[in-house]
Amino acid sequence: MENNNFNVQEYVNQMSLLLDLPINDEYKDGVIANFEIIKDIAEIVNNFPLPESIEIAPTFEP
């Protein structure tokens, strides 16, 4: 489920506008770099294979 067309810079720019949350120019490169890392981690989690025998827990109990 890899999405090679996902543009992190465009995502950050669009979310900044949508949320009305301006990002100062001095921070923008760092925000984009962090979202690149988040994207990479999310791909690992989303690509992890789960066996068909896994069932959803009805409630979470720590």
mmCIF file of N, CA, C and O in Angstrom:
data_model
loop_
_atom_site.group_PDB
_atom_site.id
_atom_site.type_symbol
_atom_site.label_atom_id
_atom_site.label_comp_id
_atom_site.label_asym_id
_atom_site.label_seq_id
_atom_site.Cartn_x
_atom_site.Cartn_y
_atom_site.Cartn_z
ATOM 1 N N MET A 1 0.830 -1.183 0.000
ATOM 2 C CA MET A 1 0.000 0.000 0.000
ATOM 3 C C MET A 1 0.877 1.250 0.000
ATOM 4 O O MET A 1 0.637 2.204 0.701
ATOM 5 N N GLU A 2 1.885 1.219 -0.788
ATOM 6 C CA GLU A 2 2.813 2.335 -0.844
ATOM 7 C C GLU A 2 2.299 3.385 -1.824
ATOM 8 O O GLU A 2 1.847 3.080 -2.914
ATOM 9 N N ASN A 3 2.344 4.643 -1.402
ATOM 10 C CA ASN A 3 1.867 5.726 -2.254
ATOM 11 C C ASN A 3 3.052 6.614 -2.609
ATOM 12 O O ASN A 3 3.422 7.504 -1.862
ATOM 13 N N ASN A 4 3.626 6.372 -3.786
ATOM 14 C CA ASN A 4 4.792 7.138 -4.220
ATOM 15 C C ASN A 4 4.423 8.535 -4.707
ATOM 16 O O ASN A 4 5.281 9.359 -4.914
ATOM 17 N N ASN A 5 3.138 8.800 -4.900
ATOM 18 C CA ASN A 5 2.698 10.095 -5.406
ATOM 19 C C ASN A 5 2.431 11.094 -4.289
ATOM 20 O O ASN A 5 2.041 12.214 -4.563
ATOM 21 N N PHE A 6 2.589 10.688 -3.040
ATOM 22 C CA PHE A 6 2.304 11.568 -1.914
ATOM 23 C C PHE A 6 3.403 12.609 -1.781
ATOM 24 O O PHE A 6 4.561 12.283 -1.578
ATOM 25 N N ASN A 7 3.022 13.885 -1.903
ATOM 26 C CA ASN A 7 3.969 14.989 -1.825
ATOM 27 C C ASN A 7 3.849 15.614 -0.441
ATOM 28 O O ASN A 7 2.869 16.308 -0.142
ATOM 29 N N VAL A 8 4.834 15.377 0.405
ATOM 30 C CA VAL A 8 4.790 15.843 1.792
ATOM 31 C C VAL A 8 4.787 17.366 1.856
ATOM 32 O O VAL A 8 4.036 17.957 2.640
ATOM 33 N N GLN A 9 5.575 18.021 1.037
ATOM 34 C CA GLN A 9 5.624 19.483 1.064
ATOM 35 C C GLN A 9 4.255 20.075 0.721
ATOM 36 O O GLN A 9 3.782 20.996 1.383
ATOM 37 N N GLU A 10 3.615 19.531 -0.296
ATOM 38 C CA GLU A 10 2.286 20.015 -0.679
ATOM 39 C C GLU A 10 1.268 19.724 0.424
ATOM 40 O O GLU A 10 0.391 20.545 0.700
ATOM 41 N N TYR A 11 1.393 18.559 1.062
ATOM 42 C CA TYR A 11 0.498 18.212 2.159
ATOM 43 C C TYR A 11 0.629 19.216 3.307
ATOM 44 O O TYR A 11 -0.375 19.708 3.823
ATOM 45 N N VAL A 12 1.844 19.530 3.687
ATOM 46 C CA VAL A 12 2.077 20.491 4.778
ATOM 47 C C VAL A 12 1.508 21.853 4.393
ATOM 48 O O VAL A 12 0.836 22.506 5.198
ATOM 49 N N ASN A 13 1.740 22.276 3.166
ATOM 50 C CA ASN A 13 1.221 23.565 2.718
ATOM 51 C C ASN A 13 -0.308 23.597 2.737
ATOM 52 O O ASN A 13 -0.913 24.559 3.216
ATOM 53 N N GLN A 14 -0.930 22.542 2.229
ATOM 54 C CA GLN A 14 -2.392 22.502 2.174
ATOM 55 C C GLN A 14 -3.011 22.401 3.571
ATOM 56 O O GLN A 14 -4.023 23.052 3.857
ATOM 57 N N MET A 15 -2.421 21.588 4.449
ATOM 58 C CA MET A 15 -2.954 21.476 5.806
ATOM 59 C C MET A 15 -2.786 22.772 6.586
ATOM 60 O O MET A 15 -3.642 23.142 7.382
ATOM 61 N N SER A 16 -1.710 23.479 6.322
ATOM 62 C CA SER A 16 -1.489 24.772 6.960
ATOM 63 C C SER A 16 -2.613 25.741 6.585
ATOM 64 O O SER A 16 -3.141 26.456 7.435
ATOM 65 N N LEU A 17 -2.975 25.741 5.300
ATOM 66 C CA LEU A 17 -4.070 26.600 4.844
ATOM 67 C C LEU A 17 -5.417 26.130 5.401
ATOM 68 O O LEU A 17 -6.217 26.940 5.876
ATOM 69 N N LEU A 18 -5.663 24.837 5.332
ATOM 70 C CA LEU A 18 -6.944 24.285 5.778
ATOM 71 C C LEU A 18 -7.186 24.536 7.264
ATOM 72 O O LEU A 18 -8.297 24.878 7.677
ATOM 73 N N LEU A 19 -6.136 24.378 8.062
ATOM 74 C CA LEU A 19 -6.257 24.553 9.508
ATOM 75 C C LEU A 19 -6.069 26.005 9.945
ATOM 76 O O LEU A 19 -6.168 26.301 11.128
ATOM 77 N N ASP A 20 -5.791 26.875 8.986
ATOM 78 C CA ASP A 20 -5.504 28.277 9.274
ATOM 79 C C ASP A 20 -4.394 28.370 10.327
ATOM 80 O O ASP A 20 -4.504 29.061 11.330
ATOM 81 N N LEU A 21 -3.333 27.595 10.068
ATOM 82 C CA LEU A 21 -2.197 27.505 10.978
ATOM 83 C C LEU A 21 -0.928 27.834 10.195
ATOM 84 O O LEU A 21 -0.277 26.942 9.645
ATOM 85 N N PRO A 22 -0.598 29.107 10.099
ATOM 86 C CA PRO A 22 0.583 29.471 9.313
ATOM 87 C C PRO A 22 1.871 28.921 9.933
ATOM 88 O O PRO A 22 2.004 28.860 11.151
ATOM 89 N N ILE A 23 2.773 28.497 9.067
ATOM 90 C CA ILE A 23 4.075 27.989 9.508
ATOM 91 C C ILE A 23 5.129 28.985 9.046
ATOM 92 O O ILE A 23 5.252 29.251 7.844
ATOM 93 N N ASN A 24 5.857 29.538 9.977
ATOM 94 C CA ASN A 24 6.917 30.496 9.640
ATOM 95 C C ASN A 24 7.962 29.828 8.750
ATOM 96 O O ASN A 24 8.250 28.633 8.882
ATOM 97 N N ASP A 25 8.529 30.624 7.842
ATOM 98 C CA ASP A 25 9.505 30.093 6.892
ATOM 99 C C ASP A 25 10.683 29.401 7.568
ATOM 100 O O ASP A 25 11.190 28.397 7.065
ATOM 101 N N GLU A 26 11.116 29.917 8.714
ATOM 102 C CA GLU A 26 12.279 29.305 9.384
ATOM 103 C C GLU A 26 11.971 27.925 9.951
ATOM 104 O O GLU A 26 12.879 27.159 10.257
ATOM 105 N N TYR A 27 10.688 27.577 10.087
ATOM 106 C CA TYR A 27 10.301 26.274 10.632
ATOM 107 C C TYR A 27 9.800 25.301 9.558
ATOM 108 O O TYR A 27 9.711 24.098 9.795
ATOM 109 N N LYS A 28 9.466 25.813 8.399
ATOM 110 C CA LYS A 28 8.812 24.995 7.375
ATOM 111 C C LYS A 28 9.647 23.785 6.962
ATOM 112 O O LYS A 28 9.130 22.677 6.840
ATOM 113 N N ASP A 29 10.960 23.972 6.769
ATOM 114 C CA ASP A 29 11.812 22.833 6.370
ATOM 115 C C ASP A 29 11.825 21.753 7.438
ATOM 116 O O ASP A 29 11.788 20.554 7.123
ATOM 117 N N GLY A 30 11.848 22.146 8.698
ATOM 118 C CA GLY A 30 11.825 21.171 9.793
ATOM 119 C C GLY A 30 10.500 20.437 9.882
ATOM 120 O O GLY A 30 10.472 19.225 10.130
ATOM 121 N N VAL A 31 9.403 21.152 9.667
ATOM 122 C CA VAL A 31 8.080 20.524 9.689
ATOM 123 C C VAL A 31 7.968 19.507 8.564
ATOM 124 O O VAL A 31 7.512 18.372 8.768
ATOM 125 N N ILE A 32 8.423 19.878 7.384
ATOM 126 C CA ILE A 32 8.376 18.960 6.239
ATOM 127 C C ILE A 32 9.263 17.745 6.498
ATOM 128 O O ILE A 32 8.857 16.603 6.216
ATOM 129 N N ALA A 33 10.443 17.938 7.059
ATOM 130 C CA ALA A 33 11.341 16.817 7.366
ATOM 131 C C ALA A 33 10.698 15.866 8.365
ATOM 132 O O ALA A 33 10.792 14.637 8.216
ATOM 133 N N ASN A 34 10.030 16.413 9.381
ATOM 134 C CA ASN A 34 9.362 15.554 10.363
ATOM 135 C C ASN A 34 8.210 14.785 9.738
ATOM 136 O O ASN A 34 7.992 13.612 10.050
ATOM 137 N N PHE A 35 7.452 15.421 8.843
ATOM 138 C CA PHE A 35 6.366 14.709 8.179
ATOM 139 C C PHE A 35 6.885 13.631 7.234
ATOM 140 O O PHE A 35 6.217 12.619 7.018
ATOM 141 N N GLU A 36 8.066 13.825 6.657
ATOM 142 C CA GLU A 36 8.688 12.760 5.847
ATOM 143 C C GLU A 36 8.952 11.534 6.721
ATOM 144 O O GLU A 36 8.700 10.398 6.305
ATOM 145 N N ILE A 37 9.466 11.762 7.922
ATOM 146 C CA ILE A 37 9.735 10.661 8.854
ATOM 147 C C ILE A 37 8.429 9.993 9.270
ATOM 148 O O ILE A 37 8.331 8.757 9.313
ATOM 149 N N ILE A 38 7.416 10.795 9.586
ATOM 150 C CA ILE A 38 6.100 10.250 9.966
ATOM 151 C C ILE A 38 5.539 9.394 8.840
ATOM 152 O O ILE A 38 4.997 8.307 9.074
ATOM 153 N N LYS A 39 5.670 9.874 7.599
ATOM 154 C CA LYS A 39 5.178 9.114 6.437
ATOM 155 C C LYS A 39 5.891 7.769 6.324
ATOM 156 O O LYS A 39 5.258 6.729 6.099
ATOM 157 N N ASP A 40 7.210 7.768 6.511
ATOM 158 C CA ASP A 40 7.975 6.526 6.420
ATOM 159 C C ASP A 40 7.566 5.533 7.505
ATOM 160 O O ASP A 40 7.430 4.333 7.249
ATOM 161 N N ILE A 41 7.355 6.021 8.718
ATOM 162 C CA ILE A 41 6.944 5.149 9.815
ATOM 163 C C ILE A 41 5.543 4.605 9.555
ATOM 164 O O ILE A 41 5.269 3.417 9.772
ATOM 165 N N ALA A 42 4.647 5.455 9.077
ATOM 166 C CA ALA A 42 3.277 5.028 8.790
ATOM 167 C C ALA A 42 3.254 3.951 7.706
ATOM 168 O O ALA A 42 2.460 3.010 7.773
ATOM 169 N N GLU A 43 4.142 4.056 6.721
ATOM 170 C CA GLU A 43 4.206 3.033 5.671
ATOM 171 C C GLU A 43 4.617 1.683 6.255
ATOM 172 O O GLU A 43 4.077 0.647 5.857
ATOM 173 N N ILE A 44 5.548 1.682 7.192
ATOM 174 C CA ILE A 44 5.973 0.432 7.827
ATOM 175 C C ILE A 44 4.798 -0.198 8.572
ATOM 176 O O ILE A 44 4.526 -1.399 8.448
ATOM 177 N N VAL A 45 4.080 0.613 9.335
ATOM 178 C CA VAL A 45 2.935 0.108 10.097
ATOM 179 C C VAL A 45 1.840 -0.390 9.159
ATOM 180 O O VAL A 45 1.286 -1.479 9.339
ATOM 181 N N ASN A 46 1.509 0.388 8.144
ATOM 182 C CA ASN A 46 0.432 0.013 7.222
ATOM 183 C C ASN A 46 0.774 -1.204 6.378
ATOM 184 O O ASN A 46 -0.129 -1.929 5.948
ATOM 185 N N ASN A 47 2.047 -1.452 6.131
ATOM 186 C CA ASN A 47 2.454 -2.594 5.314
ATOM 187 C C ASN A 47 2.693 -3.861 6.129
ATOM 188 O O ASN A 47 3.001 -4.902 5.554
ATOM 189 N N PHE A 48 2.552 -3.773 7.457
ATOM 190 C CA PHE A 48 2.773 -4.948 8.302
ATOM 191 C C PHE A 48 1.654 -5.951 8.069
ATOM 192 O O PHE A 48 0.468 -5.634 8.237
ATOM 193 N N PRO A 49 2.001 -7.175 7.671
ATOM 194 C CA PRO A 49 0.953 -8.159 7.369
ATOM 195 C C PRO A 49 0.322 -8.713 8.652
ATOM 196 O O PRO A 49 1.006 -9.040 9.613
ATOM 197 N N LEU A 50 -0.984 -8.784 8.651
ATOM 198 C CA LEU A 50 -1.716 -9.383 9.767
ATOM 199 C C LEU A 50 -2.367 -10.668 9.284
ATOM 200 O O LEU A 50 -2.953 -10.712 8.204
ATOM 201 N N PRO A 51 -2.285 -11.716 10.090
ATOM 202 C CA PRO A 51 -2.942 -12.960 9.690
ATOM 203 C C PRO A 51 -4.465 -12.803 9.715
ATOM 204 O O PRO A 51 -5.019 -11.979 10.443
ATOM 205 N N GLU A 52 -5.146 -13.589 8.908
ATOM 206 C CA GLU A 52 -6.600 -13.536 8.831
ATOM 207 C C GLU A 52 -7.265 -13.921 10.148
ATOM 208 O O GLU A 52 -8.408 -13.546 10.410
ATOM 209 N N SER A 53 -6.550 -14.646 11.011
ATOM 210 C CA SER A 53 -7.146 -15.107 12.269
ATOM 211 C C SER A 53 -7.224 -14.012 13.341
ATOM 212 O O SER A 53 -7.832 -14.212 14.387
ATOM 213 N N ILE A 54 -6.647 -12.848 13.079
ATOM 214 C CA ILE A 54 -6.676 -11.739 14.036
ATOM 215 C C ILE A 54 -8.094 -11.195 14.131
ATOM 216 O O ILE A 54 -8.751 -10.965 13.121
ATOM 217 N N GLU A 55 -8.572 -11.023 15.366
ATOM 218 C CA GLU A 55 -9.893 -10.450 15.575
ATOM 219 C C GLU A 55 -9.757 -9.113 16.291
ATOM 220 O O GLU A 55 -8.858 -8.905 17.097
ATOM 221 N N ILE A 56 -10.687 -8.219 16.008
ATOM 222 C CA ILE A 56 -10.703 -6.917 16.652
ATOM 223 C C ILE A 56 -11.164 -7.083 18.081
ATOM 224 O O ILE A 56 -12.156 -7.750 18.358
ATOM 225 N N ALA A 57 -10.461 -6.462 19.020
ATOM 226 C CA ALA A 57 -10.866 -6.516 20.434
ATOM 227 C C ALA A 57 -12.089 -5.626 20.632
ATOM 228 O O ALA A 57 -12.124 -4.490 20.157
ATOM 229 N N PRO A 58 -13.104 -6.121 21.353
ATOM 230 C CA PRO A 58 -14.306 -5.306 21.564
ATOM 231 C C PRO A 58 -14.058 -4.092 22.457
ATOM 232 O O PRO A 58 -14.663 -3.055 22.284
ATOM 233 N N THR A 59 -13.159 -4.220 23.422
ATOM 234 C CA THR A 59 -12.811 -3.100 24.302
ATOM 235 C C THR A 59 -11.323 -3.155 24.595
ATOM 236 O O THR A 59 -10.696 -4.215 24.545
ATOM 237 N N PHE A 60 -10.772 -1.995 24.906
ATOM 238 C CA PHE A 60 -9.348 -1.925 25.271
ATOM 239 C C PHE A 60 -9.239 -1.949 26.778
ATOM 240 O O PHE A 60 -9.883 -1.161 27.473
ATOM 241 N N GLU A 61 -8.445 -2.873 27.281
ATOM 242 C CA GLU A 61 -8.189 -2.963 28.722
ATOM 243 C C GLU A 61 -6.694 -2.997 28.931
ATOM 244 O O GLU A 61 -6.040 -3.966 28.582
ATOM 245 N N PRO A 62 -6.136 -1.932 29.493
ATOM 246 C CA PRO A 62 -4.686 -1.894 29.691
ATOM 247 C C PRO A 62 -4.213 -2.897 30.736
ATOM 248 O O PRO A 62 -4.937 -3.347 31.562
#
